[in-house]
CSV table of C-alpha atoms in Angstrom, one decimal:
chain,number,residue,atom,x,y,z
H,1,UNK,CA,1.8,-3.8,16.9
H,2,UNK,CA,3.8,-5.3,14.0
H,3,UNK,CA,3.3,-8.8,15.4
H,4,UNK,CA,-0.5,-8.4,15.5
H,5,UNK,CA,-0.5,-7.0,12.0
H,6,UNK,CA,1.6,-10.0,10.7
H,7,UNK,CA,-0.7,-12.4,12.5
H,8,UNK,CA,-3.8,-10.7,10.9
H,9,UNK,CA,-2.2,-10.9,7.5
H,10,UNK,CA,-1.5,-14.6,8.0
H,11,UNK,CA,-5.0,-15.2,9.2
H,12,UNK,CA,-6.4,-13.5,6.1
H,13,UNK,CA,-4.1,-15.6,3.9
H,14,UNK,CA,-5.3,-18.8,5.6
H,15,UNK,CA,-8.9,-17.9,5.2
H,16,UNK,CA,-8.5,-17.3,1.5
H,17,UNK,CA,-6.5,-20.5,1.1
H,18,UNK,CA,-9.2,-22.5,2.9
H,19,UNK,CA,-12.1,-21.0,1.0
H,20,UNK,CA,-10.2,-21.5,-2.3
H,21,UNK,CA,-9.3,-25.0,-1.6
H,22,UNK,CA,-12.9,-25.9,-0.8
H,23,UNK,CA,-14.2,-24.1,-3.8
H,24,UNK,CA,-11.6,-25.5,-6.2
H,25,UNK,CA,-12.3,-29.1,-4.9
H,26,UNK,CA,-16.1,-28.7,-5.1
H,27,UNK,CA,-16.6,-26.7,-8.2
H,28,UNK,CA,-13.3,-26.7,-10.1
H,29,UNK,CA,-11.0,-23.7,-10.8
H,30,UNK,CA,-13.0,-22.3,-13.7
H,31,UNK,CA,-16.4,-22.4,-11.9
H,32,UNK,CA,-15.0,-20.9,-8.6
H,33,UNK,CA,-15.6,-17.1,-8.8
H,34,UNK,CA,-13.3,-14.7,-7.0
H,35,UNK,CA,-16.3,-13.0,-5.5
H,36,UNK,CA,-17.6,-16.2,-4.1
H,37,UNK,CA,-14.2,-17.1,-2.7
H,38,UNK,CA,-13.7,-13.8,-1.0
H,39,UNK,CA,-17.3,-13.7,0.3
H,40,UNK,CA,-16.9,-17.2,1.7
H,41,UNK,CA,-13.7,-16.1,3.5
H,42,UNK,CA,-15.5,-12.9,4.7
H,43,UNK,CA,-12.9,-10.8,2.8
H,44,UNK,CA,-12.6,-8.5,-0.2
H,45,UNK,CA,-11.1,-9.0,-3.6
H,46,UNK,CA,-8.4,-6.6,-2.5
H,47,UNK,CA,-7.3,-9.1,0.1
H,48,UNK,CA,-7.0,-11.8,-2.6
H,49,UNK,CA,-5.0,-9.5,-4.9
H,50,UNK,CA,-2.8,-8.3,-2.1
H,51,UNK,CA,-1.9,-11.8,-0.9
H,52,UNK,CA,-1.9,-13.8,-4.1
H,53,UNK,CA,-1.9,-11.4,-7.0
H,54,UNK,CA,-4.9,-13.0,-8.8
H,55,UNK,CA,-6.9,-16.2,-8.9
H,56,UNK,CA,-4.1,-18.1,-10.7
H,57,UNK,CA,-1.7,-17.1,-7.9
H,58,UNK,CA,-4.2,-18.4,-5.4
H,59,UNK,CA,-4.5,-21.7,-7.2
H,60,UNK,CA,-0.7,-22.0,-7.1
H,61,UNK,CA,-0.7,-21.4,-3.4
H,62,UNK,CA,-3.4,-24.0,-2.9
H,63,UNK,CA,-1.4,-26.5,-5.0
H,64,UNK,CA,1.8,-25.7,-3.0
H,65,UNK,CA,-0.1,-26.4,0.2
H,66,UNK,CA,-1.5,-29.7,-1.1
H,67,UNK,CA,1.9,-30.7,-2.5
H,68,UNK,CA,3.5,-30.1,0.9
H,69,UNK,CA,0.8,-32.3,2.5
H,70,UNK,CA,1.3,-35.0,-0.1
H,71,UNK,CA,5.1,-34.9,0.4
H,72,UNK,CA,4.7,-35.4,4.2
H,73,UNK,CA,2.4,-38.3,3.6
H,74,UNK,CA,4.8,-39.9,1.1
H,75,UNK,CA,7.7,-39.5,3.6
H,76,UNK,CA,5.7,-41.6,6.1
H,77,UNK,CA,5.1,-44.3,3.4
H,78,UNK,CA,8.8,-44.4,2.5
H,79,UNK,CA,9.9,-44.6,6.2
H,80,UNK,CA,7.8,-47.7,6.7
H,81,UNK,CA,9.6,-49.7,4.0
H,82,UNK,CA,12.2,-52.4,4.9
H,83,UNK,CA,14.9,-50.8,2.6
H,84,UNK,CA,15.6,-47.3,1.3
H,85,UNK,CA,15.1,-48.6,-2.3
H,86,UNK,CA,11.7,-50.1,-1.4
H,87,UNK,CA,10.8,-46.9,0.4
H,88,UNK,CA,11.5,-44.8,-2.7
H,89,UNK,CA,9.4,-47.1,-4.9
H,90,UNK,CA,6.6,-47.2,-2.3
H,91,UNK,CA,6.5,-43.4,-2.3
H,92,UNK,CA,6.1,-43.3,-6.0
H,93,UNK,CA,3.3,-45.9,-6.0
H,94,UNK,CA,1.5,-44.0,-3.2
H,95,UNK,CA,1.8,-40.8,-5.3
H,96,UNK,CA,0.1,-42.6,-8.2
H,97,UNK,CA,-2.6,-43.9,-5.9
H,98,UNK,CA,-3.3,-40.4,-4.6
H,99,UNK,CA,-4.6,-39.5,-8.1
H,100,UNK,CA,-7.9,-41.2,-7.0
H,101,UNK,CA,-8.4,-38.7,-4.1
H,102,UNK,CA,-11.0,-36.2,-5.3
H,103,UNK,CA,-9.2,-33.0,-4.1
H,104,UNK,CA,-5.8,-34.1,-5.5
H,105,UNK,CA,-7.4,-35.3,-8.7
H,106,UNK,CA,-9.3,-32.1,-9.4
H,107,UNK,CA,-7.0,-29.4,-8.1
H,108,UNK,CA,-3.5,-30.8,-8.6
H,109,UNK,CA,-3.8,-33.2,-11.5
H,110,UNK,CA,-6.6,-31.7,-13.6
H,111,UNK,CA,-7.0,-28.0,-13.0
H,112,UNK,CA,-3.4,-27.4,-12.0
H,113,UNK,CA,-1.8,-28.4,-15.4
H,114,UNK,CA,-4.7,-26.7,-17.3
H,115,UNK,CA,-4.1,-23.4,-15.6
H,116,UNK,CA,-0.4,-23.4,-14.5
H,117,UNK,CA,1.1,-25.6,-17.3
H,118,UNK,CA,3.3,-28.6,-17.3
H,119,UNK,CA,3.6,-30.0,-13.8
H,120,UNK,CA,7.1,-31.3,-14.4
H,121,UNK,CA,8.2,-27.6,-14.4
H,122,UNK,CA,6.6,-26.8,-11.0
H,123,UNK,CA,8.9,-26.0,-8.1
H,124,UNK,CA,7.6,-28.9,-6.1
H,125,UNK,CA,8.3,-31.4,-8.9
H,126,UNK,CA,11.8,-30.0,-9.3
H,127,UNK,CA,12.4,-30.4,-5.6
H,128,UNK,CA,11.1,-34.0,-5.7
H,129,UNK,CA,13.4,-34.7,-8.7
H,130,UNK,CA,16.5,-33.3,-6.8
H,131,UNK,CA,15.6,-35.4,-3.8
H,132,UNK,CA,15.1,-38.5,-5.8
H,133,UNK,CA,18.4,-37.9,-7.6
H,134,UNK,CA,20.2,-37.6,-4.3
H,135,UNK,CA,18.6,-40.8,-3.0
H,136,UNK,CA,19.4,-42.8,-6.0
H,137,UNK,CA,23.0,-41.6,-5.9
H,138,UNK,CA,23.2,-42.8,-2.3
H,139,UNK,CA,21.6,-46.1,-3.2
H,140,UNK,CA,24.1,-46.7,-6.0
H,141,UNK,CA,27.0,-45.7,-3.7
H,142,UNK,CA,25.8,-48.1,-1.0
H,143,UNK,CA,25.4,-50.9,-3.6
H,144,UNK,CA,21.7,-51.2,-3.0
H,145,UNK,CA,21.0,-50.9,-6.7
H,146,UNK,CA,23.4,-51.4,-9.7
H,147,UNK,CA,25.2,-48.4,-11.1
H,148,UNK,CA,22.9,-46.1,-13.0
H,149,UNK,CA,23.0,-42.4,-13.8
H,150,UNK,CA,21.1,-41.0,-10.8
H,151,UNK,CA,19.6,-38.0,-12.6
H,152,UNK,CA,18.4,-40.1,-15.5
H,153,UNK,CA,16.9,-42.7,-13.2
H,154,UNK,CA,15.2,-40.0,-11.1
H,155,UNK,CA,13.8,-38.3,-14.2
H,156,UNK,CA,12.4,-41.5,-15.5
H,157,UNK,CA,10.8,-42.5,-12.2
H,158,UNK,CA,9.4,-39.0,-11.6
H,159,UNK,CA,8.1,-38.7,-15.1
H,160,UNK,CA,6.5,-42.2,-15.1
H,161,UNK,CA,4.8,-41.6,-11.8
H,162,UNK,CA,3.6,-38.1,-12.7
H,163,UNK,CA,2.2,-39.2,-16.1
H,164,UNK,CA,0.6,-42.3,-14.5
H,165,UNK,CA,-1.1,-40.1,-11.9
H,166,UNK,CA,-2.3,-37.7,-14.6
H,167,UNK,CA,-3.6,-40.7,-16.5
H,168,UNK,CA,-5.5,-42.1,-13.5
H,169,UNK,CA,-6.9,-38.6,-12.6
H,170,UNK,CA,-8.3,-38.1,-16.2
H,171,UNK,CA,-9.6,-41.7,-16.6
H,172,UNK,CA,-13.2,-42.6,-16.9
H,173,UNK,CA,-12.3,-45.9,-15.1
H,174,UNK,CA,-9.7,-44.8,-12.5
H,175,UNK,CA,-9.5,-48.1,-10.6
H,176,UNK,CA,-8.7,-50.1,-13.7
H,177,UNK,CA,-6.3,-47.4,-15.0
H,178,UNK,CA,-4.6,-47.4,-11.5
H,179,UNK,CA,-4.1,-51.1,-11.6
H,180,UNK,CA,-2.6,-51.0,-15.1
H,181,UNK,CA,-0.4,-48.0,-14.2
H,182,UNK,CA,0.9,-49.6,-10.9
H,183,UNK,CA,1.7,-52.8,-12.7
H,184,UNK,CA,3.7,-51.1,-15.5
H,185,UNK,CA,5.4,-48.8,-13.0
H,186,UNK,CA,6.5,-51.7,-10.8
H,187,UNK,CA,8.0,-53.5,-13.8
H,188,UNK,CA,9.7,-50.4,-15.0
H,189,UNK,CA,11.1,-49.6,-11.5
H,190,UNK,CA,12.2,-53.1,-10.8
H,191,UNK,CA,14.4,-53.0,-13.9
H,192,UNK,CA,16.5,-50.4,-12.2
H,193,UNK,CA,17.4,-52.8,-9.4
H,194,UNK,CA,18.5,-55.6,-11.7
H,195,UNK,CA,22.2,-55.8,-12.8
């Protein structure tokens, strides 16, 4: 009995996440009404409140889901590289490029910061920062890059890529902005590998 109830709760949560993700991507957070979201999912407002607290909590859950998907995609990019350092840089470049994808652009990079505040304080960004710090520490220890403070380098790479992605997402000419951002990011990052 408890197993069926838990499964039903999980299905309810998934329905709400799916409906919200579609609505936030199509209409934006502000224009997506809670009544429309719950009706689309075939549920009540009570289900939304019970599972996510409010619309803002639902947005956070949608962003967490998208962030997890982005992280999985980025790991694949990094694993294809010839070296761990190149893999790290490829992941950051791919992150910046994702800013052109409509769903990521609108939900994660435009609406997310407007509603949830500075993305650099989000749990997903902090987890990314910790992982990058660990990887840079390992690269320095292995002699793959010259000695550098791992946390400082990680913060600079993460900050540069996040702000580049935000810039691309908000740009009226995203392709041109992307090209400029990737060129500057490459030059910045390459400096870390030089003695």
